[in-house]
Amino acid sequence: MELYLDTANLEEIREIAQWGVLSGVTTNPTLVAKEFAARGEKLSQEALEAHLRAICEAVGGPVSAEVTALDAEGMVEQGKRLAALHPRIVVKLPTTEEGLRACRRLSVEGIPVNMTLIFSANQALLAARAGAAYVSPFLGRVDDISWDGGELLREIVELIQVQDLPVRVIAASIRHPRHVTEAALLGADIATMPHAVFKQLLKHPLTDLGLKRFMDDWEKVKP
Ligand code: E4P
């Protein structure tokens, strides 16, 4: 399973990219808005496009950039503009009727699409039939309403395997490290997670303690 960062923050991307384990990035309008607000920068079309290009340069893999239009025509127009920014851009579309129509049109033109806000196996099936390259089920938001995000992911992974559909599953809305383990064991192709969860994946108190003990022992006898 590949590991993606779910962020629009360049420092976070550069930091994790240095670990040598980062395969891609996903963004969404909330993450972009948060990033620009944090920097006190006004969000213009030019600034957004420059920022997305910088993200693409910071990561060696696909970068999902989401449209904000709600109609198919607007989604296709925005999608083409986003795709023209960088060869690694994946256009992210909401899983709605308009989103399906736009997905079909963009994918026919060879533009990869990530269908987002997926909360059922049937939505994933529709997205795949519309030509999506990726589907993004939201585990955490399903868990938030006392349903089972893992069960949603299991159904989607199985459906795609049984039906032999050419689409990759991105486990999204990851809230904690157990979600990542669960997604990997269930056969997700990718998990996309916030920077904090990425850091939690690595952390273990026994690793810190063990390293300290090695260093202390070494210190006593080192040449
Ligand atoms: C997916 O690509 C989305 O950006 C994301 O995972 C949403 O997660 P959230 O529920 O933490 O907002």
mmCIF file of C-alpha atoms and ligand atoms in Angstrom, residues 6-7 26-28 30-31 64 66 92 114 116-117 136-138 140-141 144 170-175 192-194, ligand 1:
data_model
loop_
_atom_site.group_PDB
_atom_site.id
_atom_site.type_symbol
_atom_site.label_atom_id
_atom_site.label_comp_id
_atom_site.label_asym_id
_atom_site.label_seq_id
_atom_site.Cartn_x
_atom_site.Cartn_y
_atom_site.Cartn_z
ATOM 1 C CA ASP A 6 -3.520 14.605 2.864
ATOM 2 C CA THR A 7 -2.398 18.219 3.074
ATOM 3 C CA THR A 26 -4.185 14.618 -1.860
ATOM 4 C CA THR A 27 -5.669 18.053 -1.310
ATOM 5 C CA ASN A 28 -9.207 19.360 -1.033
ATOM 6 C CA THR A 30 -10.790 22.762 2.976
ATOM 7 C CA LEU A 31 -7.072 21.953 3.146
ATOM 8 C CA SER A 64 -4.967 15.221 -6.336
ATOM 9 C CA GLU A 66 -10.098 19.179 -6.369
ATOM 10 C CA LYS A 92 -10.524 15.251 -7.854
ATOM 11 C CA ASN A 114 -9.987 10.699 -8.249
ATOM 12 C CA THR A 116 -13.976 11.681 -3.693
ATOM 13 C CA LEU A 117 -16.567 11.714 -0.894
ATOM 14 C CA SER A 136 -11.600 7.673 -2.197
ATOM 15 C CA PRO A 137 -13.775 6.136 0.526
ATOM 16 C CA PHE A 138 -13.754 8.269 3.700
ATOM 17 C CA GLY A 140 -12.935 8.485 9.457
ATOM 18 C CA ARG A 141 -16.110 10.325 8.548
ATOM 19 C CA ASP A 144 -17.589 9.578 13.108
ATOM 20 C CA ILE A 170 -7.414 5.452 -1.721
ATOM 21 C CA ALA A 171 -8.359 4.978 1.942
ATOM 22 C CA ALA A 172 -9.095 8.588 2.913
ATOM 23 C CA SER A 173 -10.224 10.514 5.983
ATOM 24 C CA ILE A 174 -7.645 8.625 8.028
ATOM 25 C CA ARG A 175 -7.746 9.682 11.674
ATOM 26 C CA THR A 192 -3.841 9.248 2.470
ATOM 27 C CA MET A 193 -3.374 10.775 5.895
ATOM 28 C CA PRO A 194 -2.635 14.025 7.728
HETATM 29 C C1 E4P B 1 -9.472 12.828 0.810
HETATM 30 O O1 E4P B 1 -8.749 12.883 -0.155
HETATM 31 C C2 E4P B 1 -9.807 13.957 1.683
HETATM 32 O O2 E4P B 1 -8.940 15.029 1.418
HETATM 33 C C3 E4P B 1 -9.640 13.695 3.149
HETATM 34 O O3 E4P B 1 -9.068 12.443 3.433
HETATM 35 C C4 E4P B 1 -10.767 14.133 4.021
HETATM 36 O O4 E4P B 1 -10.493 13.789 5.345
HETATM 37 P P1 E4P B 1 -11.175 14.470 6.631
HETATM 38 O O5 E4P B 1 -12.399 13.674 6.962
HETATM 39 O O6 E4P B 1 -10.130 14.357 7.683
HETATM 40 O O7 E4P B 1 -11.488 15.886 6.251
#
